[in-house]
Every structure is written in C-alpha cells, then in structure tokens.
C-alpha cells in the first residue's frame, strides 16, 4: 500500500465527539480541604469517610508525580481542575430519542447497541419513554433475593459502612501511587458489588444499569468483593463518551476474591482520544488491582481499550491464596497521537499460583504504545506458573510499539514463559485479501480482528460483538 | 479475454518487463516459462495490481476494460484471481470466513444477495472433498501452520469456490510432492472450461505433464522471446533456455 493510502488508513475522526447541553453543577476549579468537604457533604457521607479522604489528601500532597511511564504530556495543573460535576436533574435531560443528536444515535446504531441502551447512553430520562423503572426494579429484586448487593459506592458508604470500611483501600492502599491517593481524596462515585458466600451472581452486572441513576465522575471508585465460593462477572464502561468536560480521569478499582471465589472483570473503554494533532482527550490514569485472598480463587481482567489521549493502566492480580489464578487479556488500540503505557502485574505469593497474560497492542497513526508487565514470584510461591504473550501490530510506519517485561523470580520451582512478537500489518496480508475481492477496509478489519481473537473470545458474548464493532469504528476511515 | 500490449514495468527504477505482449483468449491454457529473474512473477503481480510495480508504458485490458485503472479488489471481482506462490498466513482469521467474505464480495459485484449459510457450507464441503482436504481446514486460520502442499491446495480451493474467469497461477507447483501435485493439477484441470482461461507461471516442465497447456511462452529479460505449443516445453526440458535466448538475439 502506498504511504498516502496508509495515511488515509489511519485518519479517522472520533465518532462520539459530541457535546451535550446538559447543565451540570460544578464546583470551581481547585483542590483543597474545602472542596473535599464539599464532595463528602454532597454525598451525605459519614464522618469516617470524610476523615479517610482528608488523610489521603494529606498523603497526596507529600507525593510526587510519577515520571517513569513511557508517555509524554504537559504537566497536569491540579488546581485548574474541577473536582465535582453532576448533571442538575433528570428534568434537564432529553425527554425522548427525538431530542437526541441524530448523529450520536447513528453511531450507537453502528456499534450495534440496542435501542433502549442507546437511549440510556444518550442520557434520555428513560422512565419518560421506556419502562425502565420496572426493568431496574425487577433486576434489583432478583439480585436482592440472591443476597447480592449492587449499588453505587456512595450508597454503599451510607448503607453498608461495615463492608466498605473492611475492604476499601485494602487492595490498593491510599499511598499506593500518586493518582490512587488523589482518587482516595476526591473520588466522585463508582460501583460497589458484594456477593455473599456460595452465591453465583444470577446475572452479569454492568454499569449500564446505573447509568442514569448516578453520574460517575472522572474519579471513579469501584469495589467488588466475592466471599467464599461466590462468582460474579462485571462489565465496566460502555462505548459511550464521557460527558465530563475535564480531561483527567483517575479511577481506582479494587477486587477481593476469597476462597474459591471467581471474579471476571471486563472493560470496553472508548473515551475521547483527542484530535489528529493530539489536542484534547482524556488522560486515563487508572489503578486496578485484584487480590486472590483465598485458596483456589480466580480473578480475570479482560479489557478492550480504544480511547483516551494518554493511558497509564496496569490491571493486576495479587495471588495470595494457594492455587489461585490470575488472568489478563487485553486489546489496546492507539491511533493518531494517542499514547498508552499499559500492561499488568501478576504477583505470585501463594503456592501453586498460576497466571496468564495475553496482550494485543495495535498502533496506528503517530501513536505510541508500550506494554509494561511485571511477573513477580515471591519465595513462598512454590510451583508458580506464568505464561505471557504480548503481540504488537503496527499499522503504517509512523507509530511505535514497545515492550517492557519485568520478571522477578525468587522461587526456583517457578515456571515463567514469555513470548512476544511485533509485526506490521502485512501489505502482503492486505494484498492477499483484496486479491480475493475483499475491500481494503474489510480486509483491515478482518486482519485486526483476527489478531485480537484470543482476547475477544474471553469477553462475554454481547461485549465481544460490541468490541469488534468498536474496533472497526476506531480504525474506520483508516482505509483509503 | 486478456490483452497485454507493449508492457513496460519498473521496480525501484529498474526495468523488469521491457515491452511484453500477450493475448489470452477464452478457454485457453497458457504456460509462461523462463529462467530466474526473467520477470515471470512480475507479470502476474502487475496483472493483479500489487503495489511497488510501476507501469511506464503499454496497456493491460481484461474483457475490454483498462485493468491498470482498477483497484486490486475490482480486478478480483471482475474475475481475475491470482494463485500465490507464497500464500500469506493470517492468524486468527478462519479460512471459512475469508472464503465467505470473498464469495460475497463477488456476489455483491454481480448484484446477487449474500449466500445463505447452508448453501455456502454445502458448496465448500464439495470443493474440499475434491481437493482431498479435511473439513477442519475451514476452521483453521488462513494458511497458518499449513504445510507447503496444504497452502497450494488451499489456493486451488479458493479458485474452485470463486470460479474466476481468469486464473493466474504463480509457481503453483513449487514445493509440492508428487501426490500434492496430482491433487492440485486435478483441481486446476477441473477449472478448464470454454469460458475460462488459465495462465500458469512455472519453472518446470513437470507441471505441464499434469496440466497440458495450449500455448507456451518463453519469457526472458522482460520479453516473450518465443511462443509455441506443448512440444516447446519438452524441447526446453531437454535443451534448457540458452538456445532460445541465442535464437532470439540473432
């Protein structure tokens, strides 16, 4: 393919780059104790929570911004950011799909999102149009019968303080890193899931169900706890754009799996990546960590990431319980000026622990992508095993892919395997497909989807379809 | 059907084809032979539209259409299919998926609806059987981990499914043992039809024992220097290319 065509291939616009007129209630920019008190008061939080936030803020002030990641961006001015934004009320939301930007609906349609979901994503006050109240109620009743708690973290702090106190910050300590500490101080909202002993959560939990009930801000905080023998599959995010004006997103997600518990956490992320020149876009600095506390427990992260201007994210597993299992399956697409430094950490503490890492990176345009992965085997982790495979696919000749694997092995019985490949999307492959009559765009999609197959098959069915569509949209226009 | 006139092609400013003429009529089978570096593979690549080849003069027409103005996929949809010397591997993409996408692209071009799944499977199974290929081939990634022989059989499987008007076979016999050569040849022979033309590029006479051509051309230094019937192949086998080249120089 000629370089000119390559250029067209990587040129695409952010399909979800719309602006909503929804009025928001915001605090003025800046971060100080008063702002934290304001957030806490807005959420009607108990004193202990406010104290926790304030203590975190004190810690954060002592910390320095991390510089080790392979990304480049102007210094973030933490005093220029507003730390609280919420839509004013549902009355201000569009009343029906007719009031929603048709272009936005077109995008959702392209992505194959069902109609009622499209409405939710577009911010339509659903109870006006659809019978969503009863949907939500049935859903809550069903979970309630099983004893599963699924609510916003704010609600959990008020309604289930004993659980929140016990687990919040127990996987990702307040001082874990700069952005985690910041999140502890100012987190806006997020999800709380608690699955009691022996319960298999009767349905897949998704943030979608709460999308109108609460507006999750840019400092999300999510906590998922699975007691002994419990199971849950949690789907995070959607292909919807963030409505927030702010550019910084610093979330913390903590997962706790007790004995024989099984947590599957899937993410499809498609935030605004900035324009072709790298202007604008979300800085996505996220700390995600799961702890397999009990024997034979399992935590699995699956993610498909196509958005954000700068990403800095390492969903990790701490494998404490004997024979516990950690998995990380990831597809990351960067285009234009996007930068991503992403990967995982597998910390083998217990005997017979196993971990699998499958990472697929696709770089196009002038983007730069790094895989950074740590496999650490502690002295007690007898017979630990890890398999890592990270593959990079380059589209065009102006993008970059890097691999930074770290291995710290302190037990000689451990088996650690690492495979890595970097390939350019083959002009040969494209020519072959086109010589069979397949259009260039379809051929690119086919090749990229094939490249990601190992990860897509780990996603829940509906998500896999969405992810595939998303990938195609992300690389759309990429073809001449 | 295919008309190549005074074709001059350069690769990175080096002229490879230096005024090549070739006429292929419907129903004919042509073999293009010649020493290494003569430009045999360049010819099939240029007809198929591969990047990196600059046509500096001459023309290629297919059923009266100017091929040089068509995109790669348009050429394929119009009915020109290339059997690759080195079929590429596409990890994660199932063979059956590629086949179906290709067939539907052709059907769309012809104004036909997409093929129904049962009908498609029936068709493909039939062709698989003919090529002595296991059904499991369909669910393996395109050419990934295939042996040399399997790759070539897969090329012919695609031809049988897509039924091109013009099949260009680039060194389809290379890397084949005798059994695989027989199967591949049977596949190609089954394509022979009054309305279909086949062009084979090959080094070896051996292939021509199985697929008997109507015309043989010797390509040397970017030109066709001699054409003849099948007896020419035997003579080439016996005497090599030097005498033809000398003869042409005189």
XYZ file of C-alpha atoms in Angstrom:
730
model
C 0.000 0.000 0.000
C 1.291 3.421 -0.838
C 2.176 5.648 2.091
C -0.549 8.045 1.083
C -3.122 5.327 1.475
C -1.582 4.375 4.767
C -2.079 7.905 5.892
C -5.732 7.784 4.981
C -5.955 4.458 6.645
C -5.048 5.868 9.994
C -7.041 9.031 9.624
C -10.387 8.885 11.305
C -12.482 11.097 13.438
C -13.841 10.494 16.856
C -17.349 9.393 16.094
C -18.615 10.082 19.549
C -17.222 13.576 19.797
C -20.449 15.351 20.516
C -21.263 17.996 23.037
C -24.301 17.768 25.248
C -26.102 20.802 26.557
C -26.970 19.147 29.789
C -26.389 21.638 32.513
C -24.056 20.483 35.186
C -23.483 21.545 38.705
C -19.785 22.102 39.193
C -17.536 23.351 41.941
C -14.977 25.956 40.866
C -11.602 24.578 39.834
C -9.046 23.864 42.528
C -8.241 21.308 45.171
C -8.201 21.987 48.879
C -9.784 20.664 52.055
C -12.935 22.663 51.454
C -13.509 21.000 48.115
C -13.125 17.591 49.727
C -15.550 18.569 52.482
C -17.946 19.799 49.808
C -17.806 16.492 47.898
C -18.258 14.498 51.077
C -21.170 16.663 52.192
C -22.818 16.451 48.747
C -22.803 12.716 49.139
C -24.047 12.839 52.685
C -21.070 10.837 53.869
C -20.390 9.818 57.467
C -17.521 11.421 59.325
C -15.196 8.409 58.999
C -15.331 8.662 55.226
C -14.521 12.358 55.276
C -11.613 11.669 57.627
C -10.334 8.985 55.275
C -10.486 11.382 52.338
C -8.736 14.144 54.237
C -5.985 11.795 55.393
C -5.492 10.682 51.802
C -5.290 14.311 50.695
C -2.560 14.955 53.275
C -0.627 11.947 51.924
C -1.117 13.008 48.323
C 0.346 16.439 48.991
C 3.597 14.735 50.012
C 3.768 12.611 46.870
C 5.431 13.331 43.568
C 4.010 12.918 40.134
C 5.264 9.652 38.583
C 7.581 10.080 35.623
C 8.576 6.535 34.764
C 5.897 5.723 32.219
C 6.755 5.867 28.513
C 4.358 8.719 27.827
C 4.717 12.399 27.276
C 2.230 15.085 28.191
C 2.214 18.565 29.641
C 2.218 18.795 33.417
C -1.248 18.492 34.878
C -2.332 21.541 36.841
C -4.326 20.031 39.657
C -5.594 23.432 40.689
C -7.167 24.003 37.279
C -9.478 21.024 37.515
C -12.976 20.961 38.910
C -13.409 18.011 41.228
C -17.147 17.735 41.270
C -19.612 17.765 38.426
C -23.092 16.314 38.311
C -25.987 16.776 35.932
C -28.525 19.066 37.530
C -31.583 16.925 37.299
C -33.320 14.456 35.109
C -35.765 17.167 34.035
C -32.957 18.757 32.076
C -32.232 15.606 30.181
C -33.660 14.979 26.748
C -37.193 13.675 27.078
C -37.118 11.306 24.152
C -34.839 9.997 21.473
C -36.221 12.678 19.141
C -34.351 15.273 21.132
C -31.054 13.485 20.868
C -28.448 14.372 18.269
C -29.206 12.022 15.370
C -25.510 11.682 14.640
C -24.967 10.278 18.078
C -27.763 7.788 17.576
C -26.259 6.829 14.264
C -23.013 5.975 15.991
C -24.765 3.824 18.549
C -26.593 2.115 15.757
C -23.281 1.468 14.038
C -21.975 -0.085 17.185
C -24.979 -2.347 17.344
C -26.197 -1.084 20.698
C -29.858 -1.983 21.360
C -32.371 0.842 21.212
C -33.168 1.072 24.897
C -29.480 1.107 25.704
C -28.879 3.822 23.161
C -31.432 5.921 24.956
C -29.701 5.372 28.247
C -26.316 6.241 26.814
C -27.648 9.405 25.240
C -28.868 10.469 28.646
C -32.573 10.211 27.937
C -34.574 10.184 31.128
C -35.666 6.690 30.426
C -38.664 6.441 32.663
C -40.371 9.015 30.452
C -40.039 6.858 27.407
C -39.409 3.313 28.359
C -40.474 1.186 31.194
C -37.020 1.193 32.637
C -38.112 1.672 36.201
C -39.677 -1.729 36.236
C -36.649 -3.170 34.462
C -34.396 -1.800 37.144
C -36.754 -2.934 39.856
C -37.012 -6.486 38.580
C -33.289 -6.504 38.300
C -32.771 -5.226 41.837
C -35.291 -7.680 43.217
C -33.591 -10.581 41.532
C -30.211 -9.588 42.943
C -31.719 -8.923 46.342
C -33.188 -12.408 46.510
C -29.738 -13.833 45.874
C -28.272 -11.568 48.556
C -26.100 -9.693 46.101
C -25.510 -6.030 46.836
C -25.014 -3.896 43.751
C -25.178 -0.159 44.203
C -23.179 2.998 43.855
C -20.204 3.317 46.155
C -21.825 6.418 47.699
C -24.886 4.414 48.587
C -22.718 1.614 49.952
C -20.870 4.038 52.199
C -24.216 5.082 53.691
C -25.986 1.724 53.702
C -23.201 -0.820 54.208
C -20.464 1.016 56.084
C -19.130 -2.130 57.787
C -18.358 -3.771 54.413
C -16.892 -0.646 52.889
C -14.719 0.010 55.931
C -13.463 -3.548 55.872
C -12.455 -3.651 52.228
C -11.964 -0.112 50.895
C -8.261 0.554 50.427
C -7.367 -2.984 51.436
C -6.136 -3.922 47.959
C -4.898 -0.568 46.745
C -3.572 1.272 49.799
C -4.113 5.020 49.981
C -0.425 5.668 49.376
C -0.061 3.124 46.584
C 0.645 5.761 43.990
C 0.103 9.411 43.216
C -3.163 9.035 41.319
C -4.579 6.411 43.664
C -4.028 8.789 46.567
C -5.694 11.589 44.636
C -8.629 9.316 43.932
C -8.973 8.450 47.630
C -9.269 12.135 48.426
C -11.727 13.190 45.751
C -13.443 10.119 44.317
C -16.840 11.032 42.985
C -18.647 7.767 42.566
C -18.439 4.272 41.249
C -19.820 0.825 41.860
C -19.979 -1.459 44.837
C -20.600 -5.167 44.456
C -20.830 -7.682 47.247
C -21.573 -11.320 46.519
C -22.094 -13.377 49.672
C -20.703 -16.814 50.383
C -21.618 -19.527 47.908
C -23.703 -17.269 45.691
C -23.300 -17.239 41.970
C -24.494 -13.839 40.859
C -27.612 -14.555 38.764
C -26.744 -12.068 36.030
C -23.859 -10.192 34.563
C -23.525 -6.862 36.285
C -22.985 -3.839 34.173
C -22.561 -0.171 34.880
C -25.254 0.361 32.274
C -27.947 -0.364 34.801
C -26.948 2.592 36.839
C -26.065 4.960 34.084
C -28.908 7.325 34.746
C -29.241 6.774 38.438
C -25.805 8.150 39.161
C -23.374 10.080 37.098
C -19.996 8.558 37.670
C -17.438 11.270 37.593
C -13.908 11.184 36.450
C -12.642 9.885 39.789
C -14.390 6.571 39.885
C -14.044 4.223 42.769
C -15.143 0.651 42.406
C -15.028 -2.132 44.949
C -16.039 -5.717 44.281
C -15.998 -8.357 46.987
C -16.705 -12.042 46.393
C -16.996 -14.164 49.503
C -16.112 -17.860 49.698
C -17.276 -19.743 46.613
C -19.054 -16.722 45.140
C -18.943 -15.767 41.490
C -19.527 -12.586 39.561
C -18.962 -11.192 36.085
C -18.790 -7.430 35.938
C -18.850 -5.349 32.784
C -17.478 -1.884 33.016
C -17.879 1.079 30.809
C -19.556 1.241 27.537
C -18.838 2.762 24.221
C -20.441 5.989 25.340
C -18.439 9.157 25.518
C -17.680 10.817 28.809
C -19.849 13.828 29.309
C -17.378 15.455 31.656
C -15.540 18.494 30.461
C -12.460 17.625 32.466
C -9.581 15.885 30.913
C -8.231 13.869 33.787
C -9.618 10.505 34.743
C -8.068 8.725 37.700
C -10.035 5.706 38.809
C -9.319 3.049 41.389
C -10.811 -0.415 41.148
C -10.339 -2.985 43.892
C -11.359 -6.626 43.681
C -11.310 -9.088 46.554
C -11.775 -12.817 45.968
C -11.992 -15.102 48.980
C -11.603 -18.887 48.899
C -12.917 -20.484 45.690
C -14.362 -17.188 44.552
C -14.294 -16.140 40.918
C -14.350 -12.576 39.620
C -14.379 -11.681 35.966
C -13.979 -8.007 35.195
C -14.431 -6.825 31.610
C -13.871 -3.346 30.291
C -14.587 -1.715 26.990
C -13.194 1.789 27.019
C -13.688 4.301 24.262
C -13.118 7.773 25.578
C -12.257 10.798 23.564
C -8.688 10.283 22.339
C -8.009 13.862 21.250
C -7.843 15.065 17.684
C -5.347 14.175 14.997
C -2.865 16.707 16.319
C -3.173 15.369 19.832
C -5.253 18.257 21.113
C -7.676 17.415 23.862
C -8.640 13.982 25.028
C -8.788 12.147 28.305
C -5.806 11.372 30.477
C -6.648 7.979 31.807
C -4.547 7.131 34.871
C -6.121 4.161 36.494
C -5.172 1.792 39.276
C -6.912 -1.551 39.022
C -5.925 -4.389 41.280
C -7.457 -7.619 42.421
C -6.439 -9.758 45.321
C -6.986 -13.504 45.311
C -7.057 -13.809 49.085
C -8.489 -17.286 49.354
C -7.202 -20.602 48.075
C -8.348 -21.608 44.567
C -9.770 -18.197 43.876
C -9.612 -16.592 40.476
C -9.552 -13.069 39.105
C -9.709 -12.367 35.409
C -9.292 -8.978 33.742
C -10.364 -8.543 30.152
C -10.109 -5.175 28.504
C -10.586 -3.577 25.138
C -9.264 -0.050 25.030
C -9.504 2.279 22.111
C -9.904 5.672 23.703
C -8.066 8.258 25.809
C -5.223 10.546 24.816
C -2.808 9.178 27.390
C -3.347 5.891 29.172
C -1.491 4.632 32.161
C -3.041 1.485 33.434
C -1.995 -1.923 34.783
C -4.836 -4.137 35.987
C -3.061 -6.502 38.353
C -3.554 -9.606 40.434
C -2.042 -10.387 43.799
C -2.211 -14.162 44.077
C -2.099 -14.869 47.787
C -4.294 -17.943 48.125
C -2.868 -21.340 47.283
C -3.526 -22.381 43.691
C -5.190 -19.094 42.945
C -5.370 -17.929 39.339
C -4.869 -14.540 37.753
C -5.617 -13.680 34.132
C -5.156 -10.614 31.998
C -6.477 -10.371 28.465
C -6.068 -7.063 26.735
C -6.587 -5.397 23.384
C -5.378 -1.827 23.160
C -5.736 0.288 20.042
C -3.966 3.619 19.670
C -4.313 5.919 16.698
C -3.315 9.476 15.756
C -1.353 10.989 18.663
C -2.586 8.637 21.376
C -0.125 7.284 23.906
C -0.604 4.230 26.030
C 1.626 2.662 28.635
C -0.353 -0.306 29.756
C 0.039 -3.859 30.938
C -0.367 -5.842 34.097
C 1.285 -7.114 37.234
C 0.997 -10.668 38.441
C 2.300 -11.077 41.963
C 2.641 -14.727 42.930
C 2.595 -15.056 46.707
C 0.946 -18.427 47.351
C 1.938 -21.937 46.392
C 0.822 -23.299 43.048
C -0.456 -19.964 41.822
C -0.926 -19.550 38.090
C -1.230 -16.558 35.831
C -1.832 -15.914 32.141
C -1.182 -12.680 30.304
C -2.336 -12.169 26.728
C -1.778 -8.648 25.482
C -2.512 -7.426 21.968
C -1.469 -3.916 21.051
C -2.453 -2.229 17.806
C -0.753 1.049 16.952
C -1.735 3.256 14.054
C -1.152 6.862 13.027
C 1.562 8.552 15.036
C 0.577 6.823 18.244
C 2.925 5.223 20.689
C 2.131 2.174 22.715
C 4.020 0.291 25.389
C 3.337 -2.970 27.087
C 4.711 -2.979 30.621
C 4.272 -6.154 32.556
C 5.636 -7.460 35.810
C 5.671 -11.097 36.824
C 6.859 -11.411 40.383
C 7.263 -14.727 42.154
C 7.860 -14.461 45.889
C 9.935 -17.028 47.784
C 6.842 -18.840 49.093
C 5.231 -19.305 45.702
C 6.360 -22.864 45.136
C 5.464 -24.217 41.707
C 4.078 -20.913 40.480
C 3.489 -20.675 36.748
C 3.113 -17.778 34.373
C 2.544 -17.598 30.677
C 2.876 -14.255 28.958
C 2.223 -13.491 25.346
C 2.326 -9.971 24.082
C 1.916 -9.172 20.447
C 2.061 -5.798 18.757
C 0.614 -4.914 15.409
C 1.714 -1.768 13.619
C -0.384 -0.012 11.001
C 1.613 2.449 8.933
C 5.183 3.476 9.604
C 4.854 6.400 11.984
C 3.652 4.593 15.083
C 5.595 2.886 17.804
C 5.325 -0.232 19.913
C 7.489 -1.092 22.894
C 7.616 -3.966 25.308
C 8.918 -3.708 28.858
C 8.653 -7.089 30.519
C 9.894 -7.359 34.103
C 10.418 -10.648 35.862
C 11.400 -11.032 39.481
C 11.602 -14.670 40.358
C 12.518 -15.657 43.895
C 11.487 -19.297 43.807
C 13.401 -21.749 41.658
C 10.435 -24.082 41.150
C 8.513 -21.397 39.290
C 7.962 -21.655 35.552
C 7.734 -18.417 33.673
C 7.270 -18.192 29.921
C 7.308 -15.062 27.836
C 6.519 -14.754 24.155
C 6.477 -11.501 22.284
C 6.008 -10.575 18.657
C 5.842 -7.314 16.778
C 4.525 -7.274 13.265
C 3.455 -4.737 10.758
C 0.013 -5.182 9.338
C 1.197 -7.033 6.339
C 0.887 -5.372 2.994
C 1.071 -8.968 1.883
C -1.942 -9.856 4.003
C -3.888 -6.884 2.684
C -2.966 -7.681 -0.887
C -3.968 -11.298 -0.405
C -7.420 -10.389 0.934
C -8.032 -7.719 -1.675
C -6.938 -10.104 -4.407
C -9.852 -12.232 -3.243
C -12.200 -9.307 -3.894
C -12.432 -8.111 -0.290
C -12.328 -4.328 0.122
C -9.350 -2.799 1.840
C -11.383 -1.614 4.806
C -12.959 -5.024 5.341
C -9.553 -6.615 4.971
C -8.012 -4.404 7.675
C -10.910 -5.172 9.999
C -10.606 -8.846 9.294
C -6.877 -8.911 9.968
C -7.108 -6.798 13.127
C -9.997 -8.822 14.497
C -8.098 -11.995 13.766
C -5.122 -10.606 15.636
C -7.338 -9.916 18.670
C -9.253 -13.197 18.595
C -7.513 -14.666 21.660
C -8.780 -11.782 23.750
C -12.237 -11.354 22.228
C -13.107 -14.922 22.997
C -12.674 -14.117 26.694
C -15.278 -11.372 26.594
C -18.920 -12.031 27.430
C -20.793 -12.659 24.188
C -22.567 -9.322 23.793
C -19.457 -7.420 24.728
C -17.399 -9.296 22.194
C -19.718 -8.175 19.416
C -19.569 -4.618 20.671
C -15.797 -4.740 20.962
C -15.429 -5.961 17.426
C -17.700 -3.211 16.151
C -15.826 -0.664 18.204
C -12.518 -1.758 16.803
C -13.873 -1.382 13.303
C -15.199 2.084 14.053
C -11.871 3.031 15.647
C -9.966 2.156 12.547
C -12.679 3.422 10.217
C -11.670 5.937 7.627
C -8.320 4.447 8.311
C -8.672 2.945 4.909
C -8.350 4.819 1.663
C -10.085 -12.020 -22.698
C -6.735 -10.651 -21.527
C -4.636 -8.431 -23.710
C -1.183 -7.246 -22.652
C 0.411 -4.775 -25.044
C 3.974 -3.426 -25.057
C 4.036 -3.595 -21.270
C 6.972 -1.946 -19.562
C 7.282 -2.247 -15.799
C 9.911 -0.983 -13.407
C 10.611 -1.866 -9.818
C 12.579 0.768 -7.955
C 13.680 2.320 -11.263
C 14.941 -0.970 -12.617
C 13.089 -2.064 -15.711
C 11.871 -5.642 -15.361
C 9.354 -6.005 -18.184
C 10.571 -4.461 -21.396
C 7.734 -4.431 -23.892
C 5.759 -7.581 -23.226
C 2.902 -8.727 -25.444
C 0.459 -11.457 -24.564
C -3.038 -12.355 -25.736
C -5.170 -14.854 -23.874
C -8.451 -15.976 -25.420
C -11.340 -17.550 -23.528
C -10.876 -21.243 -22.828
C -7.113 -21.225 -23.358
C -4.458 -22.508 -21.020
C -1.118 -20.740 -21.250
C 2.177 -21.555 -19.587
C 4.817 -18.909 -19.119
C 8.271 -20.311 -18.584
C 11.705 -18.837 -18.409
C 14.884 -18.542 -16.415
C 15.027 -16.991 -12.954
C 14.757 -13.229 -12.927
C 13.102 -13.086 -16.339
C 10.084 -11.242 -14.927
C 7.571 -14.107 -14.668
C 6.298 -13.262 -11.200
C 6.366 -9.550 -12.020
C 3.902 -10.170 -14.817
C 1.339 -11.887 -12.587
C 1.857 -9.295 -9.842
C 1.239 -6.410 -12.240
C -1.876 -8.007 -13.668
C -3.224 -8.499 -10.123
C -2.317 -4.925 -9.154
C 0.298 -5.384 -6.487
C 1.951 -2.194 -5.174
C 5.552 -1.421 -5.872
C 5.430 -2.025 -9.618
C 5.479 0.984 -11.880
C 3.941 0.609 -15.299
C 5.891 3.008 -17.524
C 4.333 2.086 -20.858
C 1.861 -0.235 -22.506
C -1.547 -1.488 -21.509
C -3.438 -4.371 -19.945
C -7.087 -4.915 -20.797
C -9.452 -7.540 -19.464
C -12.667 -8.038 -21.406
C -12.053 -4.639 -22.922
C -11.639 -2.856 -19.582
C -8.476 -0.975 -18.684
C -7.047 -3.103 -15.888
C -4.436 -0.554 -14.875
C -7.156 1.810 -13.699
C -8.824 -0.781 -11.491
C -8.247 -1.297 -7.765
C -6.886 -4.648 -6.664
C -10.265 -5.819 -5.385
C -12.037 -4.618 -8.527
C -9.768 -6.763 -10.635
C -10.545 -9.749 -8.445
C -14.283 -9.101 -8.593
C -14.101 -8.730 -12.361
C -12.845 -12.300 -12.396
C -9.057 -12.243 -12.262
C -7.726 -14.362 -9.461
C -4.107 -14.931 -8.535
C -2.908 -18.195 -7.064
C 0.016 -17.157 -4.883
C 3.451 -18.693 -4.915
C 3.709 -17.951 -1.209
C 0.184 -17.698 0.234
C 0.281 -15.498 3.335
C -0.767 -16.511 6.821
C -3.496 -14.503 8.534
C -3.586 -15.507 12.215
C -6.984 -15.594 13.882
C -8.977 -15.343 10.646
C -10.684 -18.602 9.834
C -10.317 -19.977 6.353
C -14.067 -20.326 6.034
C -14.533 -16.683 6.966
C -12.172 -15.452 4.281
C -13.787 -17.708 1.690
C -17.261 -16.498 2.528
C -16.238 -12.842 2.552
C -14.575 -13.286 -0.820
C -17.542 -15.090 -2.327
C -19.962 -12.478 -1.038
C -17.799 -9.669 -2.380
C -18.065 -11.281 -5.793
C -21.814 -11.850 -5.448
C -22.323 -8.258 -4.437
C -20.420 -7.174 -7.517
C -22.756 -9.306 -9.619
C -25.808 -7.847 -7.877
C -26.591 -11.089 -6.058
C -27.608 -11.328 -2.395
C -25.217 -12.807 0.177
C -25.081 -16.564 0.055
C -27.142 -18.434 2.661
C -25.040 -20.295 5.220
C -26.306 -23.835 4.426
C -25.850 -23.331 0.706
C -22.356 -21.990 1.279
C -21.348 -24.879 3.517
C -22.646 -27.384 1.012
C -20.650 -25.741 -1.760
C -17.452 -25.540 0.249
C -17.635 -29.093 1.534
C -17.968 -30.316 -2.024
C -14.883 -28.398 -3.090
C -12.943 -29.540 -0.023
C -13.668 -33.109 -0.842
C -12.492 -32.603 -4.371
C -9.216 -31.171 -3.111
C -8.905 -34.043 -0.622
C -8.943 -31.611 2.261
C -10.368 -32.290 5.676
C -13.325 -30.208 6.943
C -11.085 -28.999 9.763
C -9.314 -26.800 7.202
C -12.262 -24.450 7.295
C -11.762 -23.639 10.935
C -8.036 -23.218 10.868
C -6.607 -19.741 10.482
C -5.867 -18.799 6.888
C -2.714 -20.693 5.883
C -1.385 -20.610 9.440
C 0.747 -23.628 10.146
C -0.169 -25.137 6.768
C 2.455 -27.209 5.005
C 3.609 -26.043 1.577
C 1.278 -28.517 -0.093
C -1.679 -27.537 2.072
C -1.205 -23.890 1.212
C -1.256 -24.605 -2.503
C -4.306 -26.810 -2.192
C -5.961 -24.014 -0.279
C -5.264 -21.653 -3.171
C -6.986 -24.007 -5.571
C -9.857 -24.482 -3.119
C -10.416 -20.731 -3.292
C -10.310 -20.833 -7.086
C -12.875 -23.626 -7.176
C -15.156 -21.684 -4.864
C -14.759 -18.299 -6.507
C -14.748 -19.558 -10.110
C -12.697 -16.800 -11.736
C -12.770 -16.076 -15.459
C -9.008 -15.866 -15.498
C -6.860 -17.881 -13.104
C -3.261 -16.711 -12.765
C -1.194 -19.406 -11.115
C 2.205 -18.259 -9.908
C 4.551 -21.218 -9.420
C 1.654 -23.272 -8.165
C 3.842 -26.392 -8.390
C 6.712 -25.155 -6.242
C 7.239 -27.076 -3.046
C 4.798 -29.841 -3.941
C 5.479 -33.548 -3.685
C 4.105 -35.731 -6.436
C 0.854 -36.610 -4.654
C 0.064 -32.998 -3.851
C 0.977 -32.023 -7.404
C -1.582 -34.506 -8.704
C -4.330 -33.165 -6.459
C -3.538 -29.561 -7.330
C -3.418 -30.379 -11.030
C -6.748 -32.167 -10.880
C -8.175 -29.088 -9.216
C -6.838 -26.822 -11.944
C -7.973 -29.181 -14.702
C -11.467 -29.188 -13.283
C -11.467 -25.430 -13.773
C -10.853 -25.817 -17.503
C -13.838 -24.511 -19.332
C -14.614 -22.895 -22.653
C -15.286 -19.612 -20.917
C -12.315 -19.661 -18.585
C -8.648 -19.015 -19.174
C -5.690 -20.173 -17.142
C -2.206 -18.717 -17.081
C 0.484 -20.704 -15.306
C 3.872 -19.334 -14.450
C 6.339 -22.127 -13.848
C 9.943 -23.195 -13.913
C 9.326 -26.817 -14.548
C 8.072 -28.956 -17.348
C 6.840 -31.397 -14.684
C 3.667 -29.382 -14.030
C 2.833 -29.399 -17.715
C 2.628 -33.188 -17.704
C -0.396 -32.813 -15.496
C -1.899 -29.609 -16.790
C -1.367 -29.627 -20.505
C -1.260 -26.082 -21.896
C -2.453 -24.895 -25.292
C 0.316 -22.335 -25.531
C 3.770 -21.993 -24.058
C 5.756 -18.772 -23.896
C 9.364 -18.259 -23.005
C 9.964 -15.106 -21.031
C 13.497 -13.816 -20.911
C 14.842 -10.430 -19.898
C 11.398 -8.883 -19.734
C 10.078 -10.027 -23.097
C 8.384 -13.031 -24.561
C 11.023 -14.337 -26.919
C 9.371 -17.485 -28.143
C 5.913 -18.973 -28.192
C 4.796 -22.422 -29.200
C 2.578 -25.363 -28.373
C 3.158 -28.012 -25.734
C 6.038 -29.539 -27.645
C 8.092 -26.458 -26.825
C 8.122 -27.459 -23.170
C 9.716 -30.780 -23.975
C 12.372 -29.103 -26.014
C 13.075 -26.661 -23.190
C 13.296 -29.546 -20.766
C 15.880 -31.196 -22.968
C 17.908 -28.217 -24.145
C 17.425 -25.539 -21.493
C 16.756 -21.871 -22.259
C 20.074 -20.786 -23.746
C 19.310 -21.788 -27.309
C 16.043 -19.851 -27.277
C 17.809 -16.806 -25.942
C 20.532 -17.106 -28.559
C 17.980 -17.618 -31.291
C 16.112 -14.528 -30.189
C 19.300 -12.474 -30.149
C 20.011 -13.235 -33.779
